[in-house]
PDB file of C-alpha atoms in Angstrom:
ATOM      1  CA  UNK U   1       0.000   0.000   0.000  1.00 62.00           C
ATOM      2  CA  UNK U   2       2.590   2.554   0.788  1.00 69.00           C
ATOM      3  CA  UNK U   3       4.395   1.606  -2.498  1.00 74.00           C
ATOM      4  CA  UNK U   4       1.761   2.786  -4.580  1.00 81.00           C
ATOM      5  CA  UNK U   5       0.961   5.665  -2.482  1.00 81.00           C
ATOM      6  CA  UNK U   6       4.932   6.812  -3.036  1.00 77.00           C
ATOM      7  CA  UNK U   7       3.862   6.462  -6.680  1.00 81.00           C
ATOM      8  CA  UNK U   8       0.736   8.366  -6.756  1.00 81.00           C
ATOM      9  CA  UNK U   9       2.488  11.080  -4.862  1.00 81.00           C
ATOM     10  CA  UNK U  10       5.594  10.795  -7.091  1.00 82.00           C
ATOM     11  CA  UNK U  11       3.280  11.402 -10.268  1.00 84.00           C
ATOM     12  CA  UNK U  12       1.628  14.581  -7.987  1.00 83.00           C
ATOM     13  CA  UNK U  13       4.966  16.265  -7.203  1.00 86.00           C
ATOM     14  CA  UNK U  14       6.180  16.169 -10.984  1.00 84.00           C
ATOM     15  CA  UNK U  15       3.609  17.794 -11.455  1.00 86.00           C
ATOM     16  CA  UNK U  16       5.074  20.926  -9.392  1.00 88.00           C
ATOM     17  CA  UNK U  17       8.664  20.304  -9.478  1.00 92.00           C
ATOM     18  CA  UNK U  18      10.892  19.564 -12.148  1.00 92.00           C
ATOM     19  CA  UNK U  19      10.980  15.494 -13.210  1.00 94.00           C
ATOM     20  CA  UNK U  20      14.628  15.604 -13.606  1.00 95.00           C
ATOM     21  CA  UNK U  21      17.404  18.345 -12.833  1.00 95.00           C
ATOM     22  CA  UNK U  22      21.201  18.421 -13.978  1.00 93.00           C
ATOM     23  CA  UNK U  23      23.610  20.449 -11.196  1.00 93.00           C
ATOM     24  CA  UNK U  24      26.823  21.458 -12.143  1.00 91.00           C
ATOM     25  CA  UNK U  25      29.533  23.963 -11.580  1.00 87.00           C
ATOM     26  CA  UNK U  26      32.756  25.317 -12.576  1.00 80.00           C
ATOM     27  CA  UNK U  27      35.179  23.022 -10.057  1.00 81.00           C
ATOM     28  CA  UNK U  28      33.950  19.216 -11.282  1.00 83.00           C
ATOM     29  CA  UNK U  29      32.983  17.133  -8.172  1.00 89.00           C
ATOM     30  CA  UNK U  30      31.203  13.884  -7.754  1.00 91.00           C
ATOM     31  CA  UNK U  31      27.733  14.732  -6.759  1.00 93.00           C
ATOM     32  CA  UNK U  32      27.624  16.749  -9.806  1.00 92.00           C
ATOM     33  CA  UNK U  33      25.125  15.051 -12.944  1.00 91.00           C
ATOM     34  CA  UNK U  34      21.970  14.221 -13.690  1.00 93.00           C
ATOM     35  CA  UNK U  35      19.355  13.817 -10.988  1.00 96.00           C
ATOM     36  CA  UNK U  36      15.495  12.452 -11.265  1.00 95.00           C
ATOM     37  CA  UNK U  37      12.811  13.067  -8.823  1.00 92.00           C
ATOM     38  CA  UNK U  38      11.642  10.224  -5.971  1.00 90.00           C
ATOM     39  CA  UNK U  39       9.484  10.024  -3.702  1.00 85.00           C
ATOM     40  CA  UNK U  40      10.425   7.438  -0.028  1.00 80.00           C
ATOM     41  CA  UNK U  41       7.564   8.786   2.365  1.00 78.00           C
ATOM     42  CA  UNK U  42       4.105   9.647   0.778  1.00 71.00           C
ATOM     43  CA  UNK U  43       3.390  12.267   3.010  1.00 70.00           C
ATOM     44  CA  UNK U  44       6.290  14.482   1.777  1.00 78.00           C
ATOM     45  CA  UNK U  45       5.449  18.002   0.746  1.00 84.00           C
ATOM     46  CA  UNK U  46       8.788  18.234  -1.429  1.00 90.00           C
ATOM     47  CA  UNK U  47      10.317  15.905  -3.656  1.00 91.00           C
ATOM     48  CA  UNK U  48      13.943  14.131  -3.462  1.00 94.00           C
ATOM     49  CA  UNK U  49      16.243  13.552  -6.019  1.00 96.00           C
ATOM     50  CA  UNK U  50      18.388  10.909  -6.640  1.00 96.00           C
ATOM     51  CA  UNK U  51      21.677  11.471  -8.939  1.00 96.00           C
ATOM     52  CA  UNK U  52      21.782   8.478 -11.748  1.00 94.00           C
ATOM     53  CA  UNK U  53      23.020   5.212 -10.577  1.00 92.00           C
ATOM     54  CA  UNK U  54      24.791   7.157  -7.719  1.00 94.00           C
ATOM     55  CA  UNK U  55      24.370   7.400  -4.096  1.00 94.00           C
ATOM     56  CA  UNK U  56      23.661  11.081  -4.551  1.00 96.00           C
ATOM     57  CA  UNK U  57      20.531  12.396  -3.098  1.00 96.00           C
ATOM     58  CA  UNK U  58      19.378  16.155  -3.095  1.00 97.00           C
ATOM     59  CA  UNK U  59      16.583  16.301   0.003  1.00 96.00           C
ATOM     60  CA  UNK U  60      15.165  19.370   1.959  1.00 94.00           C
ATOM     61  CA  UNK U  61      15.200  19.208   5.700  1.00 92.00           C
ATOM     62  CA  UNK U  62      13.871  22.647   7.916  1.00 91.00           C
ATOM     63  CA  UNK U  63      14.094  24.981   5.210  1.00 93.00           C
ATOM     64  CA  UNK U  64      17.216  23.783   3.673  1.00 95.00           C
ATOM     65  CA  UNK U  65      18.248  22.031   0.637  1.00 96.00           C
ATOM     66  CA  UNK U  66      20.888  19.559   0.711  1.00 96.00           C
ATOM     67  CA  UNK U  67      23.031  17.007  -1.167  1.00 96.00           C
ATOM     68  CA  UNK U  68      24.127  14.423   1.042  1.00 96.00           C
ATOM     69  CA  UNK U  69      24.354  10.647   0.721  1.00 95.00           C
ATOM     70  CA  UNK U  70      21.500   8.348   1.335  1.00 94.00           C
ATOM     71  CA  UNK U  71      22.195   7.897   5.193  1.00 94.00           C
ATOM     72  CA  UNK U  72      21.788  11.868   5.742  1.00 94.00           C
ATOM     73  CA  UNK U  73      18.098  11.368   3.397  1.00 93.00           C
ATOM     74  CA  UNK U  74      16.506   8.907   5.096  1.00 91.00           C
ATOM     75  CA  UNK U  75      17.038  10.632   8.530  1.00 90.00           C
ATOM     76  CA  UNK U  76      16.389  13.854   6.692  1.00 89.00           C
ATOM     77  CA  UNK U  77      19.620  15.246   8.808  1.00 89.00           C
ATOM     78  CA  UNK U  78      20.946  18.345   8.129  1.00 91.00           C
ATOM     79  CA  UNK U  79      24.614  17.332   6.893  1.00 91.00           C
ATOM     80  CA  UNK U  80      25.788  15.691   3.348  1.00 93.00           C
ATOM     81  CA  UNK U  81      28.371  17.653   1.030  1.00 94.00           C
ATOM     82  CA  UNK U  82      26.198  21.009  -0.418  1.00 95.00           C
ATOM     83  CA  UNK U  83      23.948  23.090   1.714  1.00 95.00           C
ATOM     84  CA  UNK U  84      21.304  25.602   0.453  1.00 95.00           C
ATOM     85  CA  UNK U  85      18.911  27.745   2.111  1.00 94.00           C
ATOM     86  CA  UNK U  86      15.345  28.319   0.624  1.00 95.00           C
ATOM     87  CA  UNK U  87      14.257  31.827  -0.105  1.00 93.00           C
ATOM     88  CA  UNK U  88      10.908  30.966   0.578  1.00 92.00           C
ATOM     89  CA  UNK U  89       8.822  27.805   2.469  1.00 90.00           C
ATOM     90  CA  UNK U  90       8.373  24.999  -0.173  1.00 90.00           C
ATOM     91  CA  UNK U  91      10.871  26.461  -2.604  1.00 93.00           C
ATOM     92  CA  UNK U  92      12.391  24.492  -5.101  1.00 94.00           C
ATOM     93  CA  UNK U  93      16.036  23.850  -5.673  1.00 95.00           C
ATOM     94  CA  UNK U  94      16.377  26.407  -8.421  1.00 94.00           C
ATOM     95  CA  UNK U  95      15.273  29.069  -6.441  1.00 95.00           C
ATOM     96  CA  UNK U  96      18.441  28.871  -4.142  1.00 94.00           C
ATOM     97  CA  UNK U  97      20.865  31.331  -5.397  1.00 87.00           C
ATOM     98  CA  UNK U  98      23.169  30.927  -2.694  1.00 90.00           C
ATOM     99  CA  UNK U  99      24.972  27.297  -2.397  1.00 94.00           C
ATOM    100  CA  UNK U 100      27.585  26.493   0.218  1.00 94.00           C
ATOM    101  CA  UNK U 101      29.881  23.339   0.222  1.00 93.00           C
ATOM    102  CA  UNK U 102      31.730  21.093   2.507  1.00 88.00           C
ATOM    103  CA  UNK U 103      35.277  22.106   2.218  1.00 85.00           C
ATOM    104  CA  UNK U 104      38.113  21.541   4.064  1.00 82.00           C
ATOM    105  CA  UNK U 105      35.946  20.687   7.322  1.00 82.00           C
ATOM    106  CA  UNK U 106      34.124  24.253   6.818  1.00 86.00           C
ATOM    107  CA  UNK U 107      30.952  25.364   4.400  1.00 86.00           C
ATOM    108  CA  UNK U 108      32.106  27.566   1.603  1.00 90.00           C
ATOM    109  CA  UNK U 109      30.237  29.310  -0.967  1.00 91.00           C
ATOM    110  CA  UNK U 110      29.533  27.389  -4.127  1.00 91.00           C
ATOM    111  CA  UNK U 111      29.249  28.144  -7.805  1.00 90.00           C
ATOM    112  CA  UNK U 112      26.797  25.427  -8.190  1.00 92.00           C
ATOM    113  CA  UNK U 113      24.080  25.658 -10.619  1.00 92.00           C
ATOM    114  CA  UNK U 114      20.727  23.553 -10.981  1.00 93.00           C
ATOM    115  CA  UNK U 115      19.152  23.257 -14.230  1.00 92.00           C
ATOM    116  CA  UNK U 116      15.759  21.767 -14.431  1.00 93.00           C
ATOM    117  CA  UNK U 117      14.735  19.248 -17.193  1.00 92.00           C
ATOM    118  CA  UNK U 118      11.536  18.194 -18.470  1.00 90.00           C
ATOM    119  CA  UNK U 119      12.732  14.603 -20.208  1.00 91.00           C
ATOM    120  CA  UNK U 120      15.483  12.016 -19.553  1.00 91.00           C
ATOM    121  CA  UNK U 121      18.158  13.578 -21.756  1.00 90.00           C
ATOM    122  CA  UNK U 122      21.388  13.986 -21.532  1.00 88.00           C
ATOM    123  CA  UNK U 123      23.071  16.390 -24.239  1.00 88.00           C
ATOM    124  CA  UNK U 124      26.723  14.842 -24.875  1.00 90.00           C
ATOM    125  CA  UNK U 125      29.904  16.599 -27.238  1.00 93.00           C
ATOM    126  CA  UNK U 126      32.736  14.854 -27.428  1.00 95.00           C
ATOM    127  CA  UNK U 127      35.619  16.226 -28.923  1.00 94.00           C
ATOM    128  CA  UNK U 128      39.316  15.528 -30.292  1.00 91.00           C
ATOM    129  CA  UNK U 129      42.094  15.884 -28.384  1.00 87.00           C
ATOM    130  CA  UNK U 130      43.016  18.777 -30.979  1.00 88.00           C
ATOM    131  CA  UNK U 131      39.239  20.264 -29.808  1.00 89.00           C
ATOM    132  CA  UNK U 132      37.586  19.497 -33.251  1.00 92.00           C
ATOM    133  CA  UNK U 133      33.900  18.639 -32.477  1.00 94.00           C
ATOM    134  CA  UNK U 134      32.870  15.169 -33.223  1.00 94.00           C
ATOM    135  CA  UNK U 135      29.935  14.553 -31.786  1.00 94.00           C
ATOM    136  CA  UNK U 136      26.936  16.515 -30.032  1.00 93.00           C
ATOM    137  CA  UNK U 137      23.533  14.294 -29.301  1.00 92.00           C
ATOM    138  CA  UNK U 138      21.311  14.096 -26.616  1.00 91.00           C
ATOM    139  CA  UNK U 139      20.900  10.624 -25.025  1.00 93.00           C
ATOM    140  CA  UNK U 140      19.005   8.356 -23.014  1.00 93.00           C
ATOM    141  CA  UNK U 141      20.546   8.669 -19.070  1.00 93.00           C
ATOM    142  CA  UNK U 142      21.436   5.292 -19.121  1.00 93.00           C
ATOM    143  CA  UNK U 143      23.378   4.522 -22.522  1.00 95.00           C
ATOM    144  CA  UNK U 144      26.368   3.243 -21.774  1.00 95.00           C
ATOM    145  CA  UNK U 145      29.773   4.750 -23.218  1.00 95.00           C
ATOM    146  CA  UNK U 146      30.092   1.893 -25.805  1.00 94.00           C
ATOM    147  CA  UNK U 147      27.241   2.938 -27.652  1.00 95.00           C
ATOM    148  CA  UNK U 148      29.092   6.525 -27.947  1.00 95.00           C
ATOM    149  CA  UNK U 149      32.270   4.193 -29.378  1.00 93.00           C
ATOM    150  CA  UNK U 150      30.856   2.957 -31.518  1.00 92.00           C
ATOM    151  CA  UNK U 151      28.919   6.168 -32.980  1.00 94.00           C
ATOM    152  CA  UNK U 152      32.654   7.551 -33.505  1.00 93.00           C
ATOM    153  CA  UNK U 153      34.027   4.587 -34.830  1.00 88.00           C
ATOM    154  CA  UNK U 154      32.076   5.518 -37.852  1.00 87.00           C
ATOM    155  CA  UNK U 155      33.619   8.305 -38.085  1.00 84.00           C
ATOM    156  CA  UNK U 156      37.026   6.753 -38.031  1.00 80.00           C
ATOM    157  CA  UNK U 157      36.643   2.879 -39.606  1.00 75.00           C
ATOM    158  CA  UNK U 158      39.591   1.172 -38.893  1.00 70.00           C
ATOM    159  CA  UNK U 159      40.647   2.388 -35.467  1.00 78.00           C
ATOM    160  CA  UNK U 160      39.588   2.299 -31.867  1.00 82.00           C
ATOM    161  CA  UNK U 161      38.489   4.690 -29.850  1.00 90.00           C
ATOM    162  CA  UNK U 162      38.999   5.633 -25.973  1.00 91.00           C
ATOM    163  CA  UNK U 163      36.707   8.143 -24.219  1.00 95.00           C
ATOM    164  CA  UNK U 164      38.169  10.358 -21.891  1.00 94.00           C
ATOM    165  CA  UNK U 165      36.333  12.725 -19.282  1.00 92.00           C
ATOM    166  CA  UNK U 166      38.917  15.345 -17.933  1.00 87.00           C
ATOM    167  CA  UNK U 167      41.811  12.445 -18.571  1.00 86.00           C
ATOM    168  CA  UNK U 168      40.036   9.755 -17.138  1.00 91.00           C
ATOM    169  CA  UNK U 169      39.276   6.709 -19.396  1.00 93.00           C
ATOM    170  CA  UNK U 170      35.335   5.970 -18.984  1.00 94.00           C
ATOM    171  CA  UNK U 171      34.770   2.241 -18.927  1.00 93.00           C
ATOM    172  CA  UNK U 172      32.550   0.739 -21.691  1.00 93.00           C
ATOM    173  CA  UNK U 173      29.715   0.213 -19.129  1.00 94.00           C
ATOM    174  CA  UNK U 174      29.626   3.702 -17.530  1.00 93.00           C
ATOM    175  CA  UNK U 175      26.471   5.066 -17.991  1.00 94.00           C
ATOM    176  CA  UNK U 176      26.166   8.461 -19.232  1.00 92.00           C
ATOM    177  CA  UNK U 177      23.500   9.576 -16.772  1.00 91.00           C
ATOM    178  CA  UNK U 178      26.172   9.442 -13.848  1.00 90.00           C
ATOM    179  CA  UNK U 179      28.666  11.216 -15.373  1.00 90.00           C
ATOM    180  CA  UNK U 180      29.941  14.187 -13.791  1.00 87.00           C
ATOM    181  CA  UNK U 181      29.503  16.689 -16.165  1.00 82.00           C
ATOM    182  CA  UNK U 182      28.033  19.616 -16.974  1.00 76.00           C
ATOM    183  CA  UNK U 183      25.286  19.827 -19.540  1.00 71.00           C
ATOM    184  CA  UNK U 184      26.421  19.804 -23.026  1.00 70.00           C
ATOM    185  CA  UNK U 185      30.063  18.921 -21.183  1.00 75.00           C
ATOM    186  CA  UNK U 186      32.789  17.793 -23.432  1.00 88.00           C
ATOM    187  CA  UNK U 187      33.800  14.344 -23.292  1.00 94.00           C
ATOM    188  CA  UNK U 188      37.430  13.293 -24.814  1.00 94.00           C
ATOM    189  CA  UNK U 189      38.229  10.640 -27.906  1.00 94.00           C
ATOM    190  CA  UNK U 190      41.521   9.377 -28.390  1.00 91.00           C
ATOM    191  CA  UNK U 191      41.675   7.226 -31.645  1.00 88.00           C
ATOM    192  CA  UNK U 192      43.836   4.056 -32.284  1.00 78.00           C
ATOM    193  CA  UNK U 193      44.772   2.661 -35.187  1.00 71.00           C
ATOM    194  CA  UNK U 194      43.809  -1.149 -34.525  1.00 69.00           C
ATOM    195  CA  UNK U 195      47.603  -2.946 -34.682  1.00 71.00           C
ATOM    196  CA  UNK U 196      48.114  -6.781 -35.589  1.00 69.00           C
ATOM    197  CA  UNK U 197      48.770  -8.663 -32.057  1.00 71.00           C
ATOM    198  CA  UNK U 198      50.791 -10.818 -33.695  1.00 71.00           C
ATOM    199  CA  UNK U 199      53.324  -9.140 -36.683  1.00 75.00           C
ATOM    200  CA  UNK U 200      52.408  -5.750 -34.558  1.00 66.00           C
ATOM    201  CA  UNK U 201      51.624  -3.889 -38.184  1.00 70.00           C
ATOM    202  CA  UNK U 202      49.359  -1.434 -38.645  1.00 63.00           C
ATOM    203  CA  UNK U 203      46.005  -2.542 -39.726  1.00 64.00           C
ATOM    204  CA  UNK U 204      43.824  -0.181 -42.246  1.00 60.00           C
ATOM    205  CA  UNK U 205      40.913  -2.251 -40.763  1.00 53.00           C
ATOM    206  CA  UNK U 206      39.758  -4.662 -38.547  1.00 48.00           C
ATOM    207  CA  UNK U 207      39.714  -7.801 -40.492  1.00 49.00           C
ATOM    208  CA  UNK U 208      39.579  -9.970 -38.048  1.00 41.00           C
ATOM    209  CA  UNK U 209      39.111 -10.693 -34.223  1.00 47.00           C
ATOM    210  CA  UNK U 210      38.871 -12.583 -31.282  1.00 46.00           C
ATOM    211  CA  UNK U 211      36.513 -12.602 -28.243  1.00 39.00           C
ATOM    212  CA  UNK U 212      36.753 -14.703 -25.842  1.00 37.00           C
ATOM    213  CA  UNK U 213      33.866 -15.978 -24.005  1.00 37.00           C
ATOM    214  CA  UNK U 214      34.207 -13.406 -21.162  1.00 32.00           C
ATOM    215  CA  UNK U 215      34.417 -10.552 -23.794  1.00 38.00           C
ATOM    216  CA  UNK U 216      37.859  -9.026 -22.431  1.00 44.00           C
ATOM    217  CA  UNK U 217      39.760  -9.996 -25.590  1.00 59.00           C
ATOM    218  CA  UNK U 218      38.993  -7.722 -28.622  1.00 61.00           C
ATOM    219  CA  UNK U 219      42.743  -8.220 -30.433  1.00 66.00           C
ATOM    220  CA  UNK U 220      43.155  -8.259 -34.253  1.00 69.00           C
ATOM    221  CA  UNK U 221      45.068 -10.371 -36.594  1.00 69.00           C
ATOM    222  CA  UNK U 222      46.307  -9.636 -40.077  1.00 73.00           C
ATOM    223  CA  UNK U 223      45.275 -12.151 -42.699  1.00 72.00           C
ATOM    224  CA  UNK U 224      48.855 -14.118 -42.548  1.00 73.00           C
ATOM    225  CA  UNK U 225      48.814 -14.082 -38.379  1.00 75.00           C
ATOM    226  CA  UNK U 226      44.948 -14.869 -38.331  1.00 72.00           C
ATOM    227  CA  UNK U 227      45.318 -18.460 -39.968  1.00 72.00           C
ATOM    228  CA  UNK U 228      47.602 -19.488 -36.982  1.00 72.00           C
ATOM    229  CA  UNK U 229      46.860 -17.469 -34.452  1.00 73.00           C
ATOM    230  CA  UNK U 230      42.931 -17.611 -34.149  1.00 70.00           C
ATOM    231  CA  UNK U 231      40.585 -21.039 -34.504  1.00 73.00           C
ATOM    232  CA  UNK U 232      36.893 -20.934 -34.999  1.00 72.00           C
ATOM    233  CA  UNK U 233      33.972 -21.992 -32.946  1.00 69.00           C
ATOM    234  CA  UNK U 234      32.640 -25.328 -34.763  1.00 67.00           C
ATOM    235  CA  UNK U 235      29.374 -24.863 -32.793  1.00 66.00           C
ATOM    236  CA  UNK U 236      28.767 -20.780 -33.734  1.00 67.00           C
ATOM    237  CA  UNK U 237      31.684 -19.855 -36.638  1.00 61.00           C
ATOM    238  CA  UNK U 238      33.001 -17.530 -33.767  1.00 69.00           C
ATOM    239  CA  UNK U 239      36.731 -16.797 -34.029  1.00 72.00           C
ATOM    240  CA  UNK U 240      38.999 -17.103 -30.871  1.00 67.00           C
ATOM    241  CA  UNK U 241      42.985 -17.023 -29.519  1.00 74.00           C
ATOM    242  CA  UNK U 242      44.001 -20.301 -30.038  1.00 67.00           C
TER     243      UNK U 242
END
């Protein structure tokens, strides 16, 4: 019973608050990213947000906003990492113009910034390392980074592709909803030429590959290495290292 009524009143606050919100700011930091409304207790007069597959949650406790982990929301204790007073009672995070965070065991005052979203999108460039723009799409939250790969390797047949957020190499499987970026925030590609594991020469494209069955190996063979290096699956035709 108090399942559905969290859902019924879910439904009622998006109605009056934003569904989804994106907060950012000029100094990255990890509660930054893309945030969607929830509801825990279905008396609540304000919503909570959670940020995407992140322990992240924005909550309001005695006329305060705050973004604090999930221990500090389901007490509803002041404390977490950002702090926010409301201008007015009921106000919604936008309204706060005057953010404070956690730093160096004191609050300080905050550039952060809350944009508020009507759909699950999140806009995504990416960018060579030389700053030429590749790509610039807005996504479902959670599409994982391969999908981006593979929209660049399209771009670039023949090569590989790592995606980089502020030098950090995103793993296939990171979904772009809990990214730390701002919206319409650059992401990195780095492109590879793919390279023969055996003879080590330059390949023009991938002509053939291996993938083993727990989908780590992804090396390539040139025709003359391929015929002793990889053996195929008589069950499904799959090639794999010998």
């Amino acid at each position: 019973h108090q399942i559905r009524m969290c859902v019924l009143r879910k439904k009622q606050l998006s109605a009056l608050f934003a569904p989804y919100l994106w907060i950012h700011g000029e100094q990255p930091n990890h509660f930054h990213g893309f945030y969607t409304i929830e509801v825990d207790k279905p008396v609540e007069a304000l919503p909570i947000y959670k940020k995407h597959k992140s322990n992240c949650w924005l909550f309001a406790t005695r006329g305060e906003w705050w973004i604090g982990s999930a221990d500090y929301k389901d007490a509803r204790k002041r404390g977490g990492w950002v702090r926010g007073v409301m201008p007015r009672l009921l106000a919604p995070p936008k309204e706060v113009t005057a953010w404070q965070v956690f730093k160096d065991g004191q609050l300080q005052s905050s550039d952060l910034r809350i944009e508020e979203m009507i759909e699950a999108r999140v806009e995504i460039v990416v960018t060579s390392l030389a700053g030429e723009e590749l790509l610039r799409k807005a996504f479902s939250p959670a599409v994982q980074a391969s999908h981006v790969k593979e929209l660049l390797k399209q771009k670039r047949p023949g090569c590989t592709v790592r995606l980089l957020l502020r030098s950090r190499t995103l793993k296939n499987d990171q979904e772009l909803g809990s990214l730390s970026l701002e919206p319409g925030g650059a992401l990195q590609a780095v492109f590879q030429a793919y390279t023969c594991k055996g003879c080590k020469r330059e390949l023009a494209q991938q002509q053939a590959a291996c993938t083993d069955k727990c989908e780590e190996c992804h090396a390539v063979y040139c025709p003359t290495c391929s015929e002793t290096r990889l053996r195929q699956c008589d069950w499904c035709y799959h090639s794999y290292c010998r």
